PDB file of C-alpha atoms and ligand atoms in Angstrom:
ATOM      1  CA  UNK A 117      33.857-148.298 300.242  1.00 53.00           C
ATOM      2  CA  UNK A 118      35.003-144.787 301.299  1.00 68.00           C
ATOM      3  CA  UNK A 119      32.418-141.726 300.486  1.00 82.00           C
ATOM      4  CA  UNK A 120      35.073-139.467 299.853  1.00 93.00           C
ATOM      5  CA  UNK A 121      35.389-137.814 297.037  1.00 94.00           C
ATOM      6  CA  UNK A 122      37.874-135.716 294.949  1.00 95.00           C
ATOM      7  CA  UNK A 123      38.086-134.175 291.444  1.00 93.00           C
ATOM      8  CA  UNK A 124      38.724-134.940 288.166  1.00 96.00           C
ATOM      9  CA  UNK A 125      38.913-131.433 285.964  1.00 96.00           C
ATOM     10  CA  UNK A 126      35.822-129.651 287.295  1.00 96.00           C
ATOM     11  CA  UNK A 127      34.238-132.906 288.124  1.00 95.00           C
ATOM     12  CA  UNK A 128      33.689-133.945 291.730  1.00 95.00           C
ATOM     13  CA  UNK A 129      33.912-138.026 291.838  1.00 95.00           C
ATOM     14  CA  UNK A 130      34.775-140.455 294.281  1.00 95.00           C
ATOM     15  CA  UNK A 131      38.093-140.964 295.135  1.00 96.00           C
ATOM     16  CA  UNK A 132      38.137-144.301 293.995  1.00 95.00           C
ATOM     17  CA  UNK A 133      36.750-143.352 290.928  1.00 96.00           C
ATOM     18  CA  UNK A 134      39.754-140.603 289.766  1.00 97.00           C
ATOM     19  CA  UNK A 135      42.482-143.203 288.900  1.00 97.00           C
ATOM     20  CA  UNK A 136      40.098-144.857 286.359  1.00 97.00           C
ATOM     21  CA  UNK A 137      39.325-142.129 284.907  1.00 97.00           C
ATOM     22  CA  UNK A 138      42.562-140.396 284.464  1.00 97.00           C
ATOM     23  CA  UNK A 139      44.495-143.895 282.883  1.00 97.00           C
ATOM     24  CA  UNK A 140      41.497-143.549 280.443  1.00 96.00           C
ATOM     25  CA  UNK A 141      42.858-139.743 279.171  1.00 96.00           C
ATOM     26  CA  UNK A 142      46.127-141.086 278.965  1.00 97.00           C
ATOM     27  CA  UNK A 143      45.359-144.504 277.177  1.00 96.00           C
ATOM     28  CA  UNK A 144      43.461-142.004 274.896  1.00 96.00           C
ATOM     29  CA  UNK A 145      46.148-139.913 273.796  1.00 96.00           C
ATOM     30  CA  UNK A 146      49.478-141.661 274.096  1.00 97.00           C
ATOM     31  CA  UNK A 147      50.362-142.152 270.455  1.00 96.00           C
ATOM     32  CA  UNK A 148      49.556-138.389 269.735  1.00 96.00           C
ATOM     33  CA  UNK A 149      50.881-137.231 273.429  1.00 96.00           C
ATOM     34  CA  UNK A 150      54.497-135.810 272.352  1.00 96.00           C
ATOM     35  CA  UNK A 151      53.099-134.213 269.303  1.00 97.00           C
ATOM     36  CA  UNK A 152      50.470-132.351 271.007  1.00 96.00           C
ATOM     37  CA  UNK A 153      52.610-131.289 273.799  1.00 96.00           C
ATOM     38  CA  UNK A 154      55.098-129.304 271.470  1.00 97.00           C
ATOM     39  CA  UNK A 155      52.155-127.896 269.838  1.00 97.00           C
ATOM     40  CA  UNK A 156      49.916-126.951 272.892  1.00 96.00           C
ATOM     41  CA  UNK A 157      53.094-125.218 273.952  1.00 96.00           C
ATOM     42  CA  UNK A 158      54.564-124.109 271.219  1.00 96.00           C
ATOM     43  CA  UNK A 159      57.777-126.060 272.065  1.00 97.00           C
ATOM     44  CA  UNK A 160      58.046-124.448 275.904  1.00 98.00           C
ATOM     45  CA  UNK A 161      57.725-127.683 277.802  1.00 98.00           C
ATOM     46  CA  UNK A 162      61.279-128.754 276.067  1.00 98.00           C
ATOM     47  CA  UNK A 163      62.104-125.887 277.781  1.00 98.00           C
ATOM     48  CA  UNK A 164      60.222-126.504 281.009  1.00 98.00           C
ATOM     49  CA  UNK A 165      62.262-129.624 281.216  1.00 98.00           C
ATOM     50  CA  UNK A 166      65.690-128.691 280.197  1.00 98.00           C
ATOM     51  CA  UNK A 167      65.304-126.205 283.406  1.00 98.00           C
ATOM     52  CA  UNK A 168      63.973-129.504 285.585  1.00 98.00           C
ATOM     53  CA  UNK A 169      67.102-130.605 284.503  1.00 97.00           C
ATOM     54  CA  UNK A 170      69.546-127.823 285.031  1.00 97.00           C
ATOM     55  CA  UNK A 171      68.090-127.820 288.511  1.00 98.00           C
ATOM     56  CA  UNK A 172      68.683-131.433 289.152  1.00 97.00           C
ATOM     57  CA  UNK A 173      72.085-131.331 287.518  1.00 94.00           C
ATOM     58  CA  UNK A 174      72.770-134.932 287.655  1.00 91.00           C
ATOM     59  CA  UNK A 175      76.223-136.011 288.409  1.00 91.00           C
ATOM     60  CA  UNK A 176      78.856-137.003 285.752  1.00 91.00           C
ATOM     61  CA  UNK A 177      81.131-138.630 288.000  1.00 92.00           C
ATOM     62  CA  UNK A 178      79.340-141.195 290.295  1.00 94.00           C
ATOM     63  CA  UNK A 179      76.889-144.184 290.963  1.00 96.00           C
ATOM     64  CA  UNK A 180      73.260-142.056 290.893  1.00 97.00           C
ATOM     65  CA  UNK A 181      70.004-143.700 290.737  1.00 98.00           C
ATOM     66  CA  UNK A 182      67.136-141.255 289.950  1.00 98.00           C
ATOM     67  CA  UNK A 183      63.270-142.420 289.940  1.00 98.00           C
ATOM     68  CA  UNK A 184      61.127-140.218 287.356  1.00 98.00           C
ATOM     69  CA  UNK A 185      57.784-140.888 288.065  1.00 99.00           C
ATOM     70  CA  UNK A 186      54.709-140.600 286.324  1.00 98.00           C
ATOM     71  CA  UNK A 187      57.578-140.269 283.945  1.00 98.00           C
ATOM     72  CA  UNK A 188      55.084-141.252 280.607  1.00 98.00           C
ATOM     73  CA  UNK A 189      56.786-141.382 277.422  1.00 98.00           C
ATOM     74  CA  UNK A 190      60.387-140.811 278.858  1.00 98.00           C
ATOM     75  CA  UNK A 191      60.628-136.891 277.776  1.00 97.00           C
ATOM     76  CA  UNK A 192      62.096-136.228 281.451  1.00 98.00           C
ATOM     77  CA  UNK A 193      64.153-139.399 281.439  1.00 98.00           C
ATOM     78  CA  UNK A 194      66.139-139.379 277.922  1.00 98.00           C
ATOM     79  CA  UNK A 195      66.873-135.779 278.631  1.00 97.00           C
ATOM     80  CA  UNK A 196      68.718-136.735 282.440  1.00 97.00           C
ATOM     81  CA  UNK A 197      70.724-139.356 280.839  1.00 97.00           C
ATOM     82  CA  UNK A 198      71.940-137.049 278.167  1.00 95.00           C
ATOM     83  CA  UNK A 199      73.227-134.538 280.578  1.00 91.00           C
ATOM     84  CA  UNK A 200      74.781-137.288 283.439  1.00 94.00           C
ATOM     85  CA  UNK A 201      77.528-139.261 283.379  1.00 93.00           C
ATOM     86  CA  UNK A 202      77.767-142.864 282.482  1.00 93.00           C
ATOM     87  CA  UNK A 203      77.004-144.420 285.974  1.00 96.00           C
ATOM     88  CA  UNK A 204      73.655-142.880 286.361  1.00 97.00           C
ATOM     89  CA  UNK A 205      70.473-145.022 285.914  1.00 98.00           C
ATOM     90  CA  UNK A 206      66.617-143.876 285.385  1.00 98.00           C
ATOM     91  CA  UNK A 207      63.861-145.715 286.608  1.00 98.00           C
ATOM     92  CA  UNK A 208      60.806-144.575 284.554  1.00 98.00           C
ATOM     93  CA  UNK A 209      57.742-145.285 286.646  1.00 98.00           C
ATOM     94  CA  UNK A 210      54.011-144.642 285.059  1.00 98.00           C
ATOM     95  CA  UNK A 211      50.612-146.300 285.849  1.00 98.00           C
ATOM     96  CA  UNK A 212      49.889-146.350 282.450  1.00 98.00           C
ATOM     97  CA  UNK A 213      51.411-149.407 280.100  1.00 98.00           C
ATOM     98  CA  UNK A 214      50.626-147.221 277.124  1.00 97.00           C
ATOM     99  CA  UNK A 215      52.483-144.256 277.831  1.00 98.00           C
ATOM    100  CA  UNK A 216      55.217-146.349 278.938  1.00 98.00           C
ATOM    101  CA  UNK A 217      55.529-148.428 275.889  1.00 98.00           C
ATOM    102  CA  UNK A 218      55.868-144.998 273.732  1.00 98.00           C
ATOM    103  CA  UNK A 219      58.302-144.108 275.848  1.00 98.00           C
ATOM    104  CA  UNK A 220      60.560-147.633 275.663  1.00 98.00           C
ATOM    105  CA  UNK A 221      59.881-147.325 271.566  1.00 97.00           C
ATOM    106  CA  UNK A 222      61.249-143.470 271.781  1.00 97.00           C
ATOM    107  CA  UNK A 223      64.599-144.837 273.893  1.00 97.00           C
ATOM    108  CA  UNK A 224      64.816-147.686 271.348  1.00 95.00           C
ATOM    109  CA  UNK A 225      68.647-149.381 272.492  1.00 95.00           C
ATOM    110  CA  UNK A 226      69.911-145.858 272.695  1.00 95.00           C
ATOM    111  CA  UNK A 227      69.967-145.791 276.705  1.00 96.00           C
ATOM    112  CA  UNK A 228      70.812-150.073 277.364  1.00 92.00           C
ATOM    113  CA  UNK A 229      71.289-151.136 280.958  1.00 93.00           C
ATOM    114  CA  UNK A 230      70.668-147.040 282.176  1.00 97.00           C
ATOM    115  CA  UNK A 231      67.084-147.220 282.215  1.00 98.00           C
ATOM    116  CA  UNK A 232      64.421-149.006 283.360  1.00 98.00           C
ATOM    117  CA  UNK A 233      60.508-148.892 282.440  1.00 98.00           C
ATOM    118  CA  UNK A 234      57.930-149.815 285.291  1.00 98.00           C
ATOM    119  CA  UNK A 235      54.820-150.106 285.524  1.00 98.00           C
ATOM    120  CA  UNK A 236      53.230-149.044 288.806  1.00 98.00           C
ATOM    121  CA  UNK A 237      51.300-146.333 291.292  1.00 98.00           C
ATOM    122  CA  UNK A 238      52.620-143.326 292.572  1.00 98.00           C
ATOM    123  CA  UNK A 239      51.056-143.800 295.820  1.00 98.00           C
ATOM    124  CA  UNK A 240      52.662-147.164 296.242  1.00 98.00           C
ATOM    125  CA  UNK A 241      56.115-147.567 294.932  1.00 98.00           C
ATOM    126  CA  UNK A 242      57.317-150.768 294.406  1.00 98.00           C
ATOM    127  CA  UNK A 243      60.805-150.008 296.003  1.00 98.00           C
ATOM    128  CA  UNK A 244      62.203-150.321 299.182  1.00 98.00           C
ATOM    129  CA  UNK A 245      63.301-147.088 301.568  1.00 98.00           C
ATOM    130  CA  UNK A 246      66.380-145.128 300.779  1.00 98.00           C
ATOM    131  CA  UNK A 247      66.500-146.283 297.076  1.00 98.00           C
ATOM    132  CA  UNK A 248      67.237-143.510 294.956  1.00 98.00           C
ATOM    133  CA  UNK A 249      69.202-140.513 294.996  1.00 98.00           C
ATOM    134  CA  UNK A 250      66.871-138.181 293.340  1.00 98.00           C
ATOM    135  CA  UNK A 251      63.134-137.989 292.217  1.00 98.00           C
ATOM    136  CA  UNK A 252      61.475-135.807 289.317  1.00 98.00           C
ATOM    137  CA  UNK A 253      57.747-136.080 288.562  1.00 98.00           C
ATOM    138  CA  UNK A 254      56.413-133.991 285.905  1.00 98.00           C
ATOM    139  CA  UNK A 255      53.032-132.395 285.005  1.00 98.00           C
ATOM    140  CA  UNK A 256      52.518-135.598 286.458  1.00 98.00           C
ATOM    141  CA  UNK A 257      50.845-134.753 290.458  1.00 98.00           C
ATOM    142  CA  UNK A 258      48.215-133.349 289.651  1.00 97.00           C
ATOM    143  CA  UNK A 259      46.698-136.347 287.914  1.00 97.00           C
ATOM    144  CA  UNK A 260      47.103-138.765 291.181  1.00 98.00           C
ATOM    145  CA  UNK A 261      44.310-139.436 293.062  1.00 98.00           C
ATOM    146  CA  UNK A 262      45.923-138.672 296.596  1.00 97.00           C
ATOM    147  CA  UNK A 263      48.574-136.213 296.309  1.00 98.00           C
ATOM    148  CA  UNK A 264      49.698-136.441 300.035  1.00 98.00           C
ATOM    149  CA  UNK A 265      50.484-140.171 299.498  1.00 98.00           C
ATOM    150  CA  UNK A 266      52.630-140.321 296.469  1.00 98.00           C
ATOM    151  CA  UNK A 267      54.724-137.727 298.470  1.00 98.00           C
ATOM    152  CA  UNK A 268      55.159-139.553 301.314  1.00 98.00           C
ATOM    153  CA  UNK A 269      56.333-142.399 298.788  1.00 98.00           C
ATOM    154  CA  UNK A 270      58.793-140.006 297.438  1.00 99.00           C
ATOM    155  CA  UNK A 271      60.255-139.253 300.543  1.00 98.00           C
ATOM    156  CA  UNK A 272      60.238-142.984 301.765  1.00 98.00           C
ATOM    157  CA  UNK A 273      62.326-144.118 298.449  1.00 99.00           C
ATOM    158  CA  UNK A 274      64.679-141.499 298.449  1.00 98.00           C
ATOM    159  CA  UNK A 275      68.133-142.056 300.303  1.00 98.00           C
ATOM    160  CA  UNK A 276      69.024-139.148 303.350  1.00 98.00           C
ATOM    161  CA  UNK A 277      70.294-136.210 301.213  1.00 98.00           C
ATOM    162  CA  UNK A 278      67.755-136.628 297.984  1.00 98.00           C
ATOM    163  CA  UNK A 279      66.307-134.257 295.818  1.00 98.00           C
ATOM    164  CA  UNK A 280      62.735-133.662 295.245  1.00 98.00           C
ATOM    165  CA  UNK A 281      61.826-132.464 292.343  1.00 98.00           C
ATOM    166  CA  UNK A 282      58.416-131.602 290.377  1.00 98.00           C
ATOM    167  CA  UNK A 283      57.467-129.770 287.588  1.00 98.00           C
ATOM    168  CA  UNK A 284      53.823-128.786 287.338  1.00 98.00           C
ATOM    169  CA  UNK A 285      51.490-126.414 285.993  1.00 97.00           C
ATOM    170  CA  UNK A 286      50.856-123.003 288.318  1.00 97.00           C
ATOM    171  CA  UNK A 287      48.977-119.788 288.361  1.00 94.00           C
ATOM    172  CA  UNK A 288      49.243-117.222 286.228  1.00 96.00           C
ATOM    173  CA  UNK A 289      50.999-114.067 287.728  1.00 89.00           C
ATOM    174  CA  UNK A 290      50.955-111.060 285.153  1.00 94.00           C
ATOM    175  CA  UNK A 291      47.529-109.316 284.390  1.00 94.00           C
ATOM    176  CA  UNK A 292      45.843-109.394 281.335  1.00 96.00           C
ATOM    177  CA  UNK A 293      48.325-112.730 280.045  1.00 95.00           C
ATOM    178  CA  UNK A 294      45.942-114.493 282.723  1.00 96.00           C
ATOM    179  CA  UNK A 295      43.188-113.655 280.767  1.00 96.00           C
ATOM    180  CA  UNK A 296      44.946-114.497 277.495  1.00 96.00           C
ATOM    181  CA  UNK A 297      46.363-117.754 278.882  1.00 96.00           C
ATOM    182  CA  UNK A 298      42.271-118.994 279.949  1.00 96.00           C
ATOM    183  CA  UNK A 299      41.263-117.809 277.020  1.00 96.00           C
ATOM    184  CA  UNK A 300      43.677-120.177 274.920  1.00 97.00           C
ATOM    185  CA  UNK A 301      43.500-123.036 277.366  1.00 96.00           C
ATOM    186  CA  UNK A 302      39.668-122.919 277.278  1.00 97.00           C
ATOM    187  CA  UNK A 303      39.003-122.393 273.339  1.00 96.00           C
ATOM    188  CA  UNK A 304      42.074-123.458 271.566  1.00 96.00           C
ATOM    189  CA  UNK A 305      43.373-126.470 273.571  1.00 97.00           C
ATOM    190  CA  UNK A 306      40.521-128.985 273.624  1.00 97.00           C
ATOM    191  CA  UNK A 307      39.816-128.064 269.918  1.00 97.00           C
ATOM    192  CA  UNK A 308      43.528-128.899 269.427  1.00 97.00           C
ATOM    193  CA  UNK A 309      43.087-131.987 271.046  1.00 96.00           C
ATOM    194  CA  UNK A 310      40.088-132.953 268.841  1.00 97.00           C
ATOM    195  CA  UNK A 311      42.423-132.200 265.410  1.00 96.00           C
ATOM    196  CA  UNK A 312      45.536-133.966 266.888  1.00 95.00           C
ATOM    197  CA  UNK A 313      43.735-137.035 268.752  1.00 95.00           C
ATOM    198  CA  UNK A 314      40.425-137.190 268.189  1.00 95.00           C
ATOM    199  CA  UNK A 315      39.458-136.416 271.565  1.00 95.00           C
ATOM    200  CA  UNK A 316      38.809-133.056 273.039  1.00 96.00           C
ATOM    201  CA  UNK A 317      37.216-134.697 276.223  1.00 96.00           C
ATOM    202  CA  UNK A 318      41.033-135.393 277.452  1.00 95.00           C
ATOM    203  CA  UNK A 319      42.215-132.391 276.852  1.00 96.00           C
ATOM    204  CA  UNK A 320      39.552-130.453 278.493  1.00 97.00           C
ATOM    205  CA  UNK A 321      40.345-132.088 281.663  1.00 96.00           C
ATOM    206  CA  UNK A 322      43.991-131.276 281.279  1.00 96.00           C
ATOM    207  CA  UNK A 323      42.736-126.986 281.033  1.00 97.00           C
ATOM    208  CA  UNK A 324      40.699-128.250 284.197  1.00 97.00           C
ATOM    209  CA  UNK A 325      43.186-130.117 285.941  1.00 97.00           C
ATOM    210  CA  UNK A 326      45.598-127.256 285.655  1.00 97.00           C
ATOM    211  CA  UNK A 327      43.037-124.765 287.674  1.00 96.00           C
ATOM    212  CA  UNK A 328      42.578-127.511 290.830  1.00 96.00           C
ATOM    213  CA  UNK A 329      45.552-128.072 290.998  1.00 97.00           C
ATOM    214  CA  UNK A 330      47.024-125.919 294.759  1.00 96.00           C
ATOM    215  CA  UNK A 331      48.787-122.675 294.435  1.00 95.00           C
ATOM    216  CA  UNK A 332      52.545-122.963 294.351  1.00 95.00           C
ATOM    217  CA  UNK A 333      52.528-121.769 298.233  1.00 95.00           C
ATOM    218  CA  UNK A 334      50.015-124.201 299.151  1.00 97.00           C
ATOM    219  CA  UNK A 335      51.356-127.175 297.221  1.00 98.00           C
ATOM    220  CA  UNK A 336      55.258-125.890 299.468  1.00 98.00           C
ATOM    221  CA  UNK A 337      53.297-126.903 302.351  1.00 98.00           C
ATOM    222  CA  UNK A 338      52.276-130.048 301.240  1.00 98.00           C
ATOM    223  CA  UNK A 339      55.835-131.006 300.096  1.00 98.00           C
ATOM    224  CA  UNK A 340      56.775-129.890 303.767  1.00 98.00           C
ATOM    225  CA  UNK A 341      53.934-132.302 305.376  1.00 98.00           C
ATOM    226  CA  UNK A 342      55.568-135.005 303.944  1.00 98.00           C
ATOM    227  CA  UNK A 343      58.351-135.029 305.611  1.00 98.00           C
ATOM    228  CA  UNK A 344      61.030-133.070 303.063  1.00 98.00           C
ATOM    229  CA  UNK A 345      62.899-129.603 304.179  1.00 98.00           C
ATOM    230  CA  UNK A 346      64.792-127.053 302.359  1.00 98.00           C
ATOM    231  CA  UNK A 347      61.172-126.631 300.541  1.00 98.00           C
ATOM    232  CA  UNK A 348      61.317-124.234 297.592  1.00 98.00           C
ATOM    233  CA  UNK A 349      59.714-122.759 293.887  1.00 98.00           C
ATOM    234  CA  UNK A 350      60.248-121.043 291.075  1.00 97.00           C
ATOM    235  CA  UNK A 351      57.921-119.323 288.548  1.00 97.00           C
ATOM    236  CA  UNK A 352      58.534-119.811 285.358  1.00 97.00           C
ATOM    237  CA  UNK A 353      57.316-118.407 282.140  1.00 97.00           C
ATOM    238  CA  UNK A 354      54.908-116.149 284.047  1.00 96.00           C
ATOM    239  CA  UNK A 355      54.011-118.589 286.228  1.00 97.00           C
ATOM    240  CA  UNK A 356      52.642-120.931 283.328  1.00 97.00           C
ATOM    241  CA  UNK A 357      54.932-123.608 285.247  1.00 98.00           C
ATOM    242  CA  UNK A 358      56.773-123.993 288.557  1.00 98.00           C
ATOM    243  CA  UNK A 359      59.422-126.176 289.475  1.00 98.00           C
ATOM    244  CA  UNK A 360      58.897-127.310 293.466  1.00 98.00           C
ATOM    245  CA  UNK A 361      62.380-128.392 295.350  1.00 98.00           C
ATOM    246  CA  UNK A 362      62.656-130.344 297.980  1.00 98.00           C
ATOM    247  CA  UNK A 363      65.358-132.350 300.120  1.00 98.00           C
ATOM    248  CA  UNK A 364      65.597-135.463 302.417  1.00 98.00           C
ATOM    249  CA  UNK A 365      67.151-134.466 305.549  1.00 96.00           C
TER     250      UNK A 365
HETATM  251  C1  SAM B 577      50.856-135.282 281.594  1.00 53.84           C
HETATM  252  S1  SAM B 577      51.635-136.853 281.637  1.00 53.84           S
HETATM  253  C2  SAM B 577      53.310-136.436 282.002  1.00 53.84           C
HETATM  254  C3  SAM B 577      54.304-137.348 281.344  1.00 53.84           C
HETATM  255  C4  SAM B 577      55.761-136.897 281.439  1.00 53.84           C
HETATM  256  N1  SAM B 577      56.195-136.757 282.821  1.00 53.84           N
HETATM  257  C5  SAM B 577      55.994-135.613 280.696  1.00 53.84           C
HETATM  258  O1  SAM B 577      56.276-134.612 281.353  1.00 53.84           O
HETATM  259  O2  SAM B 577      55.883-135.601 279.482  1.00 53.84           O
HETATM  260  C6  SAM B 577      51.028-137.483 283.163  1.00 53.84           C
HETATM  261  C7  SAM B 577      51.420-138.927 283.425  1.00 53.84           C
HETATM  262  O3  SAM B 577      51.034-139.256 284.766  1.00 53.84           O
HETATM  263  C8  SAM B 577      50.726-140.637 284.777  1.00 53.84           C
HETATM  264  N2  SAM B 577      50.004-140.966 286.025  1.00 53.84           N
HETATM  265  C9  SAM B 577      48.752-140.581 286.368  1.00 53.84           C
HETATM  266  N3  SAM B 577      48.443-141.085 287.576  1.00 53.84           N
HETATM  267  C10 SAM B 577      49.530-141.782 288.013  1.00 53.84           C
HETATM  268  C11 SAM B 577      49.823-142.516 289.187  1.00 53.84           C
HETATM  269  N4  SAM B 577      48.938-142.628 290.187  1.00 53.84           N
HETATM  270  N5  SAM B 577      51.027-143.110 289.297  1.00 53.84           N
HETATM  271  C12 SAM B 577      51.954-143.011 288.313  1.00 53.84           C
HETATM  272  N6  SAM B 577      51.722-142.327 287.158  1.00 53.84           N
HETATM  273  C13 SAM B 577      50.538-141.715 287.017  1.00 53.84           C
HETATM  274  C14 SAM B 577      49.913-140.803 283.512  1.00 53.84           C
HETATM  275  O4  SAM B 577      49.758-142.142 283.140  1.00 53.84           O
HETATM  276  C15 SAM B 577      50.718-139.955 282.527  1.00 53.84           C
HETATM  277  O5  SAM B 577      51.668-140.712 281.841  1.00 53.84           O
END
């Protein structure tokens, strides 16, 4: 077995160990995981992902088959298939059965025959080449194991012409709201998370996770390395977020 290791929050652990633990947050928290999103955020991820959207703009005249992956409880899904046109289907793909059933309770019979729920790894997508016509993965990257290969598998299932498209958490970029924004993530968050769930351990990894996770210009490049062009970000909310673009030439 490989040596190599990685992290998990401010951990250092094997490589091999990272997955494991990471299913275990989210097996933790999925009942409570919408709730304490809108209050962790005050309501800004809804926001976060209505601009994921915008940017994707989905088409409301055509065939379109779009892959959200480590797509959770749908959030990212439902809100594509509002905006597109009847022809469009979503493939929701998570590691995690738990999150996924949440999300197939949430979507109820509301989105029949336009979406699909599947259970499998980023890294190794069960789907062949050229598949889909766009990708999304949200707050979502920086919780797989090796980053470099779930790209690669996004730009091995998307068709010539795809979109990209990932929504994470970034860096800071105004003074002193840095030092309000660690202050809240380190004092207030976990303790949320303890209220809300029951477990501050899984949200202290999130506040973690967010600081390893590469700098918007660094994360470009790795977008670039696998294989995609046209590579591009955008701040938002003071750099609380960034959305990362990225095409299939
Ligand atoms: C923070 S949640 C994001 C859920 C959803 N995209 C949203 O924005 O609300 C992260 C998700 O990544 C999933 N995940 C973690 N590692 C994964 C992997 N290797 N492959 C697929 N999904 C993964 C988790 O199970 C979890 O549902």
């Amino acid at each position: 077995m490989s040596d190599e290791k990685t992290h998990f929050g401010f951990q250092s652990v094997p490589l091999g160990e990272k997955q494991g633990r990471v299913n275990e947050v989210f097996r933790s928290v999925a009942g409570r995981y919408d709730l304490m999103n809108d209050l962790m955020s005050a309501g800004l991820h809804r926001l976060w992902k209505e601009a994921l959207v915008s940017t994707l703009r989905p088409p409301r005249e055509r065939a379109y088959r779009h892959l959200d992956v480590a797509g959770g409880t749908g959030d990212v899904a439902f809100r594509i298939l509002d905006g597109a046109g009847p022809q469009t289907h979503v493939t929701v793909l998570d590691i995690n059965g738990e999150m996924l059933k949440v999300g197939e309770e949430r979507a109820g019979r509301a989105y029949d025959g336009r979406i699909a729920f599947v259970e499998a790894n980023a890294e190794d997508l069960p789907f062949g080449p050229k598949t889909f016509d766009s990708y999304t993965v949200a707050f979502g990257i920086r919780n797989v194991p090796r980053i470099d290969q779930a790209l690669r598998e996004a730009h091995r299932v998307l068709k010539p012409g795809g979109r990209f498209l990932c929504l994470e958490f970034s860096k800071v970029d105004v003074p002193v709201l840095d030092r309000v924004y660690d202050a809240y993530s380190f004092n207030v968050i976990p303790r949320l998370g303890q209220m809300v769930t029951g477990d501050a351990e899984s949200y202290q990894y999130l506040v973690e996770s967010i600081r390893r996770f590469p700098p918007p210009a660094a994360f470009a490049r790795m977008i670039e390395e696998a294989g995609f062009r046209r590579v591009t970000h955008r701040s938002l909310t003071a750099g609380i977020v960034a959305i990362h673009s990225g095409w299939k030439i």
